[in-house]
mmCIF file of C-alpha atoms in Angstrom:
data_model
loop_
_atom_site.group_PDB
_atom_site.id
_atom_site.type_symbol
_atom_site.label_atom_id
_atom_site.label_comp_id
_atom_site.label_asym_id
_atom_site.label_seq_id
_atom_site.Cartn_x
_atom_site.Cartn_y
_atom_site.Cartn_z
ATOM 1 C CA MET A 1 120.797 81.304 97.086
ATOM 2 C CA PHE A 2 121.570 85.026 96.644
ATOM 3 C CA GLU A 3 119.407 88.155 97.154
ATOM 4 C CA VAL A 4 117.629 89.713 93.902
ATOM 5 C CA TYR A 5 117.169 93.355 93.956
ATOM 6 C CA ILE A 6 115.673 95.302 91.653
ATOM 7 C CA THR A 7 118.312 98.587 91.667
ATOM 8 C CA LYS A 8 115.999 101.066 89.166
ATOM 9 C CA ALA A 9 112.726 100.737 87.270
ATOM 10 C CA ALA A 10 111.610 103.008 83.782
ATOM 11 C CA LYS A 11 108.538 103.355 81.915
ATOM 12 C CA TYR A 12 107.601 104.675 78.569
ATOM 13 C CA LEU A 13 104.038 105.634 77.759
ATOM 14 C CA PRO A 14 103.957 106.777 74.022
ATOM 15 C CA ASN A 15 103.222 110.516 72.449
ATOM 16 C CA GLU A 16 100.267 112.753 74.585
ATOM 17 C CA ALA A 17 98.139 111.077 77.246
ATOM 18 C CA VAL A 18 94.122 110.974 76.122
ATOM 19 C CA THR A 19 91.091 112.099 77.809
ATOM 20 C CA ASN A 20 88.324 110.357 77.943
ATOM 21 C CA ASP A 21 86.210 112.306 75.306
ATOM 22 C CA GLU A 22 88.934 112.033 72.420
ATOM 23 C CA MET A 23 89.197 108.034 72.642
ATOM 24 C CA GLU A 24 86.778 107.494 70.021
ATOM 25 C CA SER A 25 88.511 109.856 67.515
ATOM 26 C CA TYR A 26 91.541 107.785 68.187
ATOM 27 C CA LEU A 27 89.750 104.474 68.035
ATOM 28 C CA GLY A 28 87.299 105.491 65.928
ATOM 29 C CA LEU A 29 83.156 104.599 65.472
ATOM 30 C CA ILE A 30 81.808 100.779 65.210
ATOM 31 C CA ASN A 31 78.999 101.225 62.205
ATOM 32 C CA ASP A 32 79.508 105.019 62.483
ATOM 33 C CA THR A 33 78.066 105.057 65.970
ATOM 34 C CA VAL A 34 79.064 106.304 69.178
ATOM 35 C CA SER A 35 79.730 103.972 71.574
ATOM 36 C CA LYS A 36 76.658 103.037 74.518
ATOM 37 C CA ALA A 37 78.907 101.392 76.507
ATOM 38 C CA ARG A 38 81.725 104.210 76.459
ATOM 39 C CA ARG A 39 80.476 106.271 79.320
ATOM 40 C CA ILE A 40 79.206 104.452 81.211
ATOM 41 C CA ILE A 41 82.261 102.249 81.987
ATOM 42 C CA LEU A 42 84.143 104.997 82.203
ATOM 43 C CA ARG A 43 82.380 106.374 85.153
ATOM 44 C CA ASN A 44 82.762 102.527 86.387
ATOM 45 C CA ASN A 45 86.610 102.531 86.084
ATOM 46 C CA LYS A 46 87.968 106.160 86.763
ATOM 47 C CA ILE A 47 90.072 106.326 83.665
ATOM 48 C CA VAL A 48 91.095 109.494 83.204
ATOM 49 C CA SER A 49 93.868 110.015 80.582
ATOM 50 C CA ARG A 50 96.086 107.191 78.744
ATOM 51 C CA TYR A 51 98.263 107.058 76.211
ATOM 52 C CA TYR A 52 98.205 105.501 73.022
ATOM 53 C CA ALA A 53 100.486 104.617 70.658
ATOM 54 C CA ILE A 54 98.487 105.325 67.557
ATOM 55 C CA ASP A 55 97.665 108.886 66.049
ATOM 56 C CA LYS A 56 94.166 109.572 65.247
ATOM 57 C CA GLU A 57 94.420 107.872 61.652
ATOM 58 C CA GLY A 58 94.928 104.779 63.452
ATOM 59 C CA LYS A 59 98.738 104.399 61.961
ATOM 60 C CA SER A 60 101.408 103.707 64.854
ATOM 61 C CA THR A 61 103.538 105.002 66.348
ATOM 62 C CA HIS A 62 105.006 102.619 67.673
ATOM 63 C CA ASN A 63 105.110 98.372 67.860
ATOM 64 C CA ASN A 64 105.586 96.126 70.944
ATOM 65 C CA ALA A 65 108.287 95.765 70.554
ATOM 66 C CA GLU A 66 109.364 99.435 70.436
ATOM 67 C CA LEU A 67 107.730 100.372 73.268
ATOM 68 C CA THR A 68 109.837 97.673 75.356
ATOM 69 C CA HIS A 69 112.809 98.706 73.800
ATOM 70 C CA ASN A 70 112.079 102.351 75.430
ATOM 71 C CA ALA A 71 111.293 101.551 78.625
ATOM 72 C CA ILE A 72 114.978 99.249 79.374
ATOM 73 C CA VAL A 73 117.298 101.927 77.621
ATOM 74 C CA LYS A 74 116.337 104.737 80.486
ATOM 75 C CA LEU A 75 117.962 101.346 82.516
ATOM 76 C CA PHE A 76 120.955 101.866 80.795
ATOM 77 C CA ASP A 77 123.933 104.492 82.327
ATOM 78 C CA ASN A 78 127.849 104.081 82.788
ATOM 79 C CA ASP A 79 127.000 101.109 85.830
ATOM 80 C CA PHE A 80 125.277 99.320 83.367
ATOM 81 C CA THR A 81 125.394 98.996 79.897
ATOM 82 C CA PRO A 82 123.705 97.130 77.634
ATOM 83 C CA GLN A 83 126.932 94.973 77.483
ATOM 84 C CA ASP A 84 126.709 94.269 80.573
ATOM 85 C CA MET A 85 123.273 92.176 80.249
ATOM 86 C CA GLU A 86 122.654 88.888 81.352
ATOM 87 C CA VAL A 87 119.022 88.126 80.805
ATOM 88 C CA LEU A 88 116.316 89.509 78.859
ATOM 89 C CA SER A 89 112.718 88.334 80.144
ATOM 90 C CA CYS A 90 109.603 90.322 78.328
ATOM 91 C CA GLY A 91 106.429 89.451 79.268
ATOM 92 C CA THR A 92 103.368 90.704 77.196
ATOM 93 C CA SER A 93 100.027 89.699 76.342
ATOM 94 C CA THR A 94 99.568 91.430 72.614
ATOM 95 C CA PRO A 95 103.183 90.179 70.736
ATOM 96 C CA ASP A 96 103.345 91.991 67.534
ATOM 97 C CA LEU A 97 103.887 88.122 66.229
ATOM 98 C CA PHE A 98 102.304 84.491 66.779
ATOM 99 C CA LEU A 99 106.319 83.932 66.817
ATOM 100 C CA PRO A 100 109.590 84.943 66.765
ATOM 101 C CA SER A 101 108.899 85.171 70.492
ATOM 102 C CA HIS A 102 108.503 88.927 71.950
ATOM 103 C CA ALA A 103 111.957 89.156 73.643
ATOM 104 C CA ALA A 104 113.464 88.111 70.839
ATOM 105 C CA MET A 105 111.760 91.438 69.023
ATOM 106 C CA VAL A 106 112.739 93.092 71.847
ATOM 107 C CA HIS A 107 116.367 92.168 71.835
ATOM 108 C CA GLY A 108 117.302 92.534 68.091
ATOM 109 C CA LEU A 109 116.424 96.267 68.513
ATOM 110 C CA LEU A 110 119.080 95.930 71.704
ATOM 111 C CA LYS A 111 121.575 95.066 69.140
ATOM 112 C CA ASN A 112 124.020 94.739 72.285
ATOM 113 C CA LYS A 113 125.373 91.237 72.521
ATOM 114 C CA SER A 114 123.922 87.475 73.195
ATOM 115 C CA VAL A 115 121.526 87.061 76.585
ATOM 116 C CA GLU A 116 119.720 84.856 78.195
ATOM 117 C CA LEU A 117 116.194 85.189 76.591
ATOM 118 C CA ASN A 118 112.885 84.652 78.357
ATOM 119 C CA SER A 119 109.284 85.299 76.673
ATOM 120 C CA SER A 120 106.239 85.087 79.373
ATOM 121 C CA SER A 121 102.627 84.930 77.712
ATOM 122 C CA GLY A 122 99.538 85.115 79.520
ATOM 123 C CA VAL A 123 97.380 88.445 80.473
ATOM 124 C CA CYS A 124 98.294 90.662 82.845
ATOM 125 C CA CYS A 125 100.458 88.469 84.971
ATOM 126 C CA ALA A 126 102.322 88.249 82.047
ATOM 127 C CA GLY A 127 104.378 90.551 83.693
ATOM 128 C CA MET A 128 104.623 88.895 87.103
ATOM 129 C CA ASN A 129 105.989 86.239 85.208
ATOM 130 C CA SER A 130 108.700 88.225 83.239
ATOM 131 C CA LEU A 131 109.633 89.386 87.364
ATOM 132 C CA LYS A 132 110.210 85.700 88.795
ATOM 133 C CA TYR A 133 111.979 84.466 85.745
ATOM 134 C CA GLY A 134 114.419 87.425 86.054
ATOM 135 C CA PHE A 135 113.946 87.001 90.017
ATOM 136 C CA LEU A 136 114.800 83.001 89.927
ATOM 137 C CA SER A 137 117.385 83.553 87.589
ATOM 138 C CA ILE A 138 119.717 85.543 90.133
ATOM 139 C CA ARG A 139 118.526 84.477 93.315
ATOM 140 C CA SER A 140 120.223 80.781 92.116
ATOM 141 C CA GLY A 141 123.812 82.315 91.046
ATOM 142 C CA ASN A 142 122.521 81.889 87.147
ATOM 143 C CA SER A 143 123.208 85.571 86.625
ATOM 144 C CA LYS A 144 123.940 88.469 88.315
ATOM 145 C CA ASN A 145 121.878 90.166 86.277
ATOM 146 C CA ALA A 146 117.944 90.258 84.352
ATOM 147 C CA VAL A 147 115.947 92.729 82.588
ATOM 148 C CA CYS A 148 112.388 92.739 82.941
ATOM 149 C CA THR A 149 109.473 93.831 80.834
ATOM 150 C CA GLY A 150 105.487 94.387 81.063
ATOM 151 C CA SER A 151 104.337 95.617 77.718
ATOM 152 C CA GLU A 152 101.040 96.531 75.767
ATOM 153 C CA LYS A 153 99.878 97.550 72.156
ATOM 154 C CA VAL A 154 96.600 97.081 71.941
ATOM 155 C CA SER A 155 95.364 100.157 70.814
ATOM 156 C CA SER A 156 94.950 98.501 67.517
ATOM 157 C CA TRP A 157 93.307 95.685 68.329
ATOM 158 C CA PHE A 158 90.299 98.135 68.651
ATOM 159 C CA LEU A 159 90.364 100.470 66.006
ATOM 160 C CA SER A 160 87.141 100.529 64.795
ATOM 161 C CA GLN A 161 87.697 99.571 61.531
ATOM 162 C CA LYS A 162 88.990 95.880 62.978
ATOM 163 C CA TYR A 163 85.405 95.512 63.259
ATOM 164 C CA ASN A 164 83.720 96.339 60.162
ATOM 165 C CA PRO A 165 83.716 92.584 58.501
ATOM 166 C CA GLU A 166 81.277 91.519 61.598
ATOM 167 C CA VAL A 167 78.838 94.797 60.875
ATOM 168 C CA SER A 168 78.248 94.206 57.571
ATOM 169 C CA ASN A 169 77.739 90.800 57.641
ATOM 170 C CA LEU A 170 75.503 91.171 60.781
ATOM 171 C CA LYS A 171 73.937 93.446 58.337
ATOM 172 C CA ASN A 172 73.548 91.266 55.645
ATOM 173 C CA LEU A 173 72.161 88.573 58.185
ATOM 174 C CA GLU A 174 69.566 90.578 58.585
ATOM 175 C CA GLU A 175 70.882 91.137 62.447
ATOM 176 C CA LEU A 176 70.844 94.564 63.989
ATOM 177 C CA PRO A 177 74.676 95.288 62.937
ATOM 178 C CA ILE A 178 75.692 95.290 67.874
ATOM 179 C CA ILE A 179 78.973 94.647 67.517
ATOM 180 C CA ALA A 180 78.448 92.338 71.324
ATOM 181 C CA PHE A 181 79.113 94.075 74.610
ATOM 182 C CA LYS A 182 81.638 91.479 75.242
ATOM 183 C CA LYS A 183 83.944 93.190 72.525
ATOM 184 C CA ASP A 184 83.121 96.375 73.056
ATOM 185 C CA PHE A 185 83.603 96.756 76.722
ATOM 186 C CA LEU A 186 87.550 96.304 76.678
ATOM 187 C CA ARG A 187 88.110 99.016 74.029
ATOM 188 C CA TRP A 188 87.259 101.145 77.188
ATOM 189 C CA MET A 189 89.568 99.622 79.608
ATOM 190 C CA LEU A 190 92.738 99.386 78.127
ATOM 191 C CA SER A 191 96.051 101.174 76.299
ATOM 192 C CA ASP A 192 99.802 101.151 75.604
ATOM 193 C CA GLY A 193 103.057 101.849 77.426
ATOM 194 C CA SER A 194 106.204 100.045 79.375
ATOM 195 C CA GLY A 195 107.573 99.679 81.951
ATOM 196 C CA ALA A 196 111.306 98.269 82.622
ATOM 197 C CA PHE A 197 112.896 96.726 85.598
ATOM 198 C CA LEU A 198 117.228 95.860 86.597
ATOM 199 C CA LEU A 199 117.446 93.053 88.902
ATOM 200 C CA GLU A 200 120.767 92.507 90.108
ATOM 201 C CA ASN A 201 122.517 90.068 92.925
ATOM 202 C CA LYS A 202 123.510 93.425 95.051
ATOM 203 C CA PRO A 203 121.661 97.070 95.926
ATOM 204 C CA ARG A 204 122.965 99.743 94.351
ATOM 205 C CA GLY A 205 121.651 103.742 94.229
ATOM 206 C CA PRO A 206 120.027 105.692 96.064
ATOM 207 C CA ILE A 207 117.479 103.235 96.668
ATOM 208 C CA SER A 208 116.730 99.421 95.645
ATOM 209 C CA LEU A 209 114.096 97.122 96.705
ATOM 210 C CA LYS A 210 114.949 93.948 97.911
ATOM 211 C CA ILE A 211 112.352 90.854 96.521
ATOM 212 C CA GLU A 212 111.385 88.664 98.932
ATOM 213 C CA TRP A 213 109.537 86.678 98.070
ATOM 214 C CA MET A 214 107.306 85.867 95.117
ATOM 215 C CA GLU A 215 104.260 83.807 94.888
ATOM 216 C CA ALA A 216 101.665 82.607 91.590
ATOM 217 C CA PHE A 217 98.584 81.446 91.716
ATOM 218 C CA SER A 218 96.453 79.477 89.018
ATOM 219 C CA TYR A 219 92.071 78.358 89.434
ATOM 220 C CA ALA A 220 92.524 77.041 85.563
ATOM 221 C CA TYR A 221 91.522 73.606 86.782
ATOM 222 C CA GLU A 222 88.157 74.448 88.231
ATOM 223 C CA LEU A 223 87.122 77.837 86.096
ATOM 224 C CA GLU A 224 86.755 78.562 82.981
ATOM 225 C CA THR A 225 87.710 80.832 80.134
ATOM 226 C CA CYS A 226 87.077 84.287 81.475
ATOM 227 C CA MET A 227 89.467 87.054 78.874
ATOM 228 C CA TYR A 228 90.114 85.580 75.915
ATOM 229 C CA ALA A 229 91.454 86.837 72.376
ATOM 230 C CA GLY A 230 91.835 83.949 69.104
ATOM 231 C CA GLY A 231 88.755 82.250 69.296
ATOM 232 C CA ASP A 232 85.260 82.693 70.742
ATOM 233 C CA LYS A 233 83.860 80.802 73.662
ATOM 234 C CA LEU A 234 81.040 78.269 73.216
ATOM 235 C CA GLU A 235 78.042 77.549 75.050
ATOM 236 C CA SER A 236 79.871 74.830 76.911
ATOM 237 C CA GLY A 237 82.321 77.074 78.161
ATOM 238 C CA GLU A 238 85.250 75.997 76.101
ATOM 239 C CA ILE A 239 87.198 77.625 73.277
ATOM 240 C CA LYS A 240 86.881 77.546 70.026
ATOM 241 C CA PRO A 241 90.603 78.641 68.666
ATOM 242 C CA TRP A 242 91.106 80.600 65.819
ATOM 243 C CA SER A 243 92.648 77.988 63.650
ATOM 244 C CA ASP A 244 89.158 76.050 63.971
ATOM 245 C CA TYR A 245 87.750 79.053 61.874
ATOM 246 C CA SER A 246 87.827 80.078 58.280
ATOM 247 C CA PRO A 247 89.691 83.066 57.387
ATOM 248 C CA GLU A 248 86.362 84.380 56.035
ATOM 249 C CA GLU A 249 85.005 83.595 59.847
ATOM 250 C CA TRP A 250 87.860 85.162 61.161
ATOM 251 C CA LEU A 251 86.929 88.342 59.873
ATOM 252 C CA ASN A 252 82.794 87.908 60.441
ATOM 253 C CA GLU A 253 82.655 86.985 63.638
ATOM 254 C CA SER A 254 85.847 88.870 65.217
ATOM 255 C CA VAL A 255 88.445 86.294 66.609
ATOM 256 C CA PHE A 256 90.514 88.150 67.213
ATOM 257 C CA SER A 257 89.100 90.521 69.072
ATOM 258 C CA ILE A 258 90.287 90.402 72.616
ATOM 259 C CA LYS A 259 87.195 89.498 74.779
ATOM 260 C CA GLN A 260 85.613 89.210 78.271
ATOM 261 C CA ASP A 261 82.761 87.275 80.222
ATOM 262 C CA VAL A 262 81.949 90.076 82.483
ATOM 263 C CA LYS A 263 79.784 87.884 84.602
ATOM 264 C CA LEU A 264 82.427 85.026 85.062
ATOM 265 C CA LEU A 265 84.739 88.162 85.968
ATOM 266 C CA ASP A 266 82.622 89.744 89.278
ATOM 267 C CA GLU A 267 81.610 86.353 90.422
ATOM 268 C CA PHE A 268 85.025 84.737 90.709
ATOM 269 C CA ILE A 269 87.739 87.738 90.815
ATOM 270 C CA LEU A 270 87.431 89.165 94.043
ATOM 271 C CA ALA A 271 87.090 85.713 96.105
ATOM 272 C CA LYS A 272 89.475 84.101 94.055
ATOM 273 C CA GLY A 273 92.150 86.896 95.029
ATOM 274 C CA ALA A 274 91.762 87.690 98.381
ATOM 275 C CA LYS A 275 91.605 83.677 98.987
ATOM 276 C CA SER A 276 94.939 83.605 97.172
ATOM 277 C CA MET A 277 96.549 86.959 98.249
ATOM 278 C CA SER A 278 95.552 85.656 102.108
ATOM 279 C CA GLU A 279 97.046 82.456 100.987
ATOM 280 C CA ALA A 280 100.132 84.239 99.606
ATOM 281 C CA MET A 281 100.860 85.716 102.944
ATOM 282 C CA ALA A 282 100.024 82.685 105.677
ATOM 283 C CA LYS A 283 102.969 80.996 103.891
ATOM 284 C CA ASN A 284 104.913 83.924 104.034
ATOM 285 C CA GLY A 285 104.661 84.774 107.634
ATOM 286 C CA VAL A 286 103.440 87.923 106.269
ATOM 287 C CA THR A 287 100.555 89.600 108.209
ATOM 288 C CA ALA A 288 98.655 93.003 107.229
ATOM 289 C CA ASP A 289 100.314 95.081 109.458
ATOM 290 C CA GLN A 290 104.243 94.605 108.083
ATOM 291 C CA ILE A 291 102.649 95.880 104.563
ATOM 292 C CA ASP A 292 103.855 99.618 104.443
ATOM 293 C CA TYR A 293 102.957 100.303 100.908
ATOM 294 C CA PHE A 294 100.192 97.829 99.071
ATOM 295 C CA LEU A 295 99.819 98.127 95.380
ATOM 296 C CA PRO A 296 96.983 96.434 93.553
ATOM 297 C CA HIS A 297 96.766 96.251 89.899
ATOM 298 C CA VAL A 298 93.409 96.072 89.603
ATOM 299 C CA SER A 299 91.160 96.646 85.665
ATOM 300 C CA SER A 300 88.624 99.102 87.248
ATOM 301 C CA HIS A 301 88.435 100.832 90.292
ATOM 302 C CA PHE A 302 84.494 99.500 89.864
ATOM 303 C CA PHE A 303 85.918 96.355 91.631
ATOM 304 C CA VAL A 304 87.999 98.733 94.827
ATOM 305 C CA GLU A 305 85.592 98.941 97.572
ATOM 306 C CA GLY A 306 85.319 94.791 97.044
ATOM 307 C CA LEU A 307 87.991 94.088 97.201
ATOM 308 C CA LYS A 308 88.695 96.078 100.024
ATOM 309 C CA LYS A 309 85.891 93.900 101.543
ATOM 310 C CA ASN A 310 86.974 90.397 100.329
ATOM 311 C CA LEU A 311 90.442 90.634 101.611
ATOM 312 C CA GLU A 312 88.528 92.047 105.353
ATOM 313 C CA GLU A 313 86.637 89.049 105.101
ATOM 314 C CA ASN A 314 89.598 86.611 104.043
ATOM 315 C CA ASN A 315 91.310 88.227 107.369
ATOM 316 C CA VAL A 316 94.199 89.940 105.238
ATOM 317 C CA GLY A 317 92.290 94.136 105.661
ATOM 318 C CA ILE A 318 95.432 96.692 104.038
ATOM 319 C CA ALA A 319 94.132 100.694 105.725
ATOM 320 C CA ASP A 320 93.204 103.096 102.883
ATOM 321 C CA GLU A 321 96.240 105.543 103.571
ATOM 322 C CA LYS A 322 98.655 102.572 102.229
ATOM 323 C CA TRP A 323 97.284 101.544 98.956
ATOM 324 C CA PHE A 324 98.792 102.971 96.251
ATOM 325 C CA MET A 325 97.529 103.282 92.681
ATOM 326 C CA ASN A 326 98.166 105.371 89.429
ATOM 327 C CA LEU A 327 94.963 103.676 87.265
ATOM 328 C CA ALA A 328 93.479 106.491 86.745
ATOM 329 C CA ARG A 329 96.770 108.621 85.219
ATOM 330 C CA VAL A 330 98.174 106.041 82.944
ATOM 331 C CA GLY A 331 94.990 103.809 82.875
ATOM 332 C CA ASN A 332 94.586 99.977 82.826
ATOM 333 C CA VAL A 333 97.765 99.180 81.207
ATOM 334 C CA GLY A 334 97.536 95.367 81.365
ATOM 335 C CA SER A 335 101.034 92.892 82.077
ATOM 336 C CA ALA A 336 102.902 96.489 82.214
ATOM 337 C CA SER A 337 100.267 98.449 84.667
ATOM 338 C CA ILE A 338 102.335 97.059 88.062
ATOM 339 C CA TYR A 339 105.857 97.725 86.131
ATOM 340 C CA LEU A 340 103.913 101.329 86.324
ATOM 341 C CA ALA A 341 102.890 101.600 89.470
ATOM 342 C CA VAL A 342 106.230 100.527 91.230
ATOM 343 C CA GLU A 343 108.331 102.348 89.341
ATOM 344 C CA GLU A 344 106.342 105.926 89.506
ATOM 345 C CA LEU A 345 106.359 104.875 93.934
ATOM 346 C CA MET A 346 110.194 104.138 93.404
ATOM 347 C CA ASN A 347 110.606 107.836 92.154
ATOM 348 C CA SER A 348 108.382 109.444 94.099
ATOM 349 C CA GLY A 349 110.531 110.580 97.083
ATOM 350 C CA LYS A 350 108.404 108.852 99.540
ATOM 351 C CA LEU A 351 110.048 105.401 99.852
ATOM 352 C CA LYS A 352 112.534 104.976 102.785
ATOM 353 C CA VAL A 353 115.079 102.017 104.404
ATOM 354 C CA GLY A 354 112.971 99.558 106.011
ATOM 355 C CA ASP A 355 109.567 100.257 104.707
ATOM 356 C CA ARG A 356 107.254 96.954 103.101
ATOM 357 C CA ILE A 357 105.725 97.189 99.316
ATOM 358 C CA LEU A 358 102.996 94.014 98.265
ATOM 359 C CA LEU A 359 102.415 94.042 94.852
ATOM 360 C CA SER A 360 99.227 92.148 93.660
ATOM 361 C CA VAL A 361 97.854 90.975 89.920
ATOM 362 C CA PRO A 362 95.186 89.517 89.097
ATOM 363 C CA GLU A 363 94.428 88.189 85.712
ATOM 364 C CA SER A 364 91.135 87.259 84.655
ATOM 365 C CA GLY A 365 92.365 85.001 81.866
ATOM 366 C CA ARG A 366 91.642 81.674 83.403
ATOM 367 C CA PHE A 367 92.476 83.363 86.814
ATOM 368 C CA SER A 368 95.982 83.486 87.439
ATOM 369 C CA PHE A 369 97.247 85.752 90.452
ATOM 370 C CA ALA A 370 100.740 86.587 91.477
ATOM 371 C CA TYR A 371 102.309 88.273 94.638
ATOM 372 C CA ALA A 372 105.588 90.078 95.260
ATOM 373 C CA TYR A 373 107.093 91.342 98.708
ATOM 374 C CA LEU A 374 109.287 94.016 98.316
ATOM 375 C CA THR A 375 111.647 95.955 101.166
ATOM 376 C CA VAL A 376 113.687 99.351 100.525
ATOM 377 C CA CYS A 377 116.815 99.440 101.287
#
């Protein structure tokens, strides 16, 4: 078994930062009406700026593969060139295409050489699953290096024009032309960007982060779907997939919009998160006092105090000064968020040899959780 190190981290955030007051000038107004939910959601999530890969006319400036590629190329230097890459592992919630895979589309932009590909799908844990593939490849001796990524291009999904057919249909049915909260909610939560790590079997550079272990948990066996796209939720809790709808229904019911069952989210995300984190730490013999930096991916600052309380109740409470978050500045970028946090911390000049870092990533899709424990060397 070989040791695995994050030897370099990079990010790509498109265009200029978008403030809260500018959001609707990019995403547009649904039914020419200012969203009543926007201010409440932004007040709770405490995000003050984010990035969109679209302009104010709603035209894309980058697709997801391009965002990912732009982060990866920042990893290259004289010591690690595109020709040195052995594995490319890419995670995202919002690929540009159903197929080919996201990793294949990114590899097509790199134009380097034949490499092993992996594409991880899902929601926020897609980025951690991408990282684990690279980790296990190097750990097993299958490869000497791997480039792992997390990225999202979600802004185009939230453009007001995507909801216009549903609004028109509601008017035709003489119903209130108001988009359901489960669809409007995420428009003010998610944004675009990408992050990339270079993993190698030896440390190098000023600092490297040794991956000591990674753990993942799923509660899909007992909990119904919470966050979804490409279908809709029935009263039974089951998901009806897009392929069982007619093309007319795809538009009239905004079947491809990203939706979230907020009540289900509130009930389970913190409890299951604290439980799984406690189990991951116990399995690997790590206690809270053995963590110098805690990097939790949370979708909203609304959950921070609740998470602290739940961690305390599971005997894994972590002191406030150890928490490191950049949600307010870069937004919730889904599977890329943990990459953006690690990149910022790794390049901050704050880390010293021997520091220990715990990464925590929840996914509300059907309640999955992923963790990684790193040491600075």
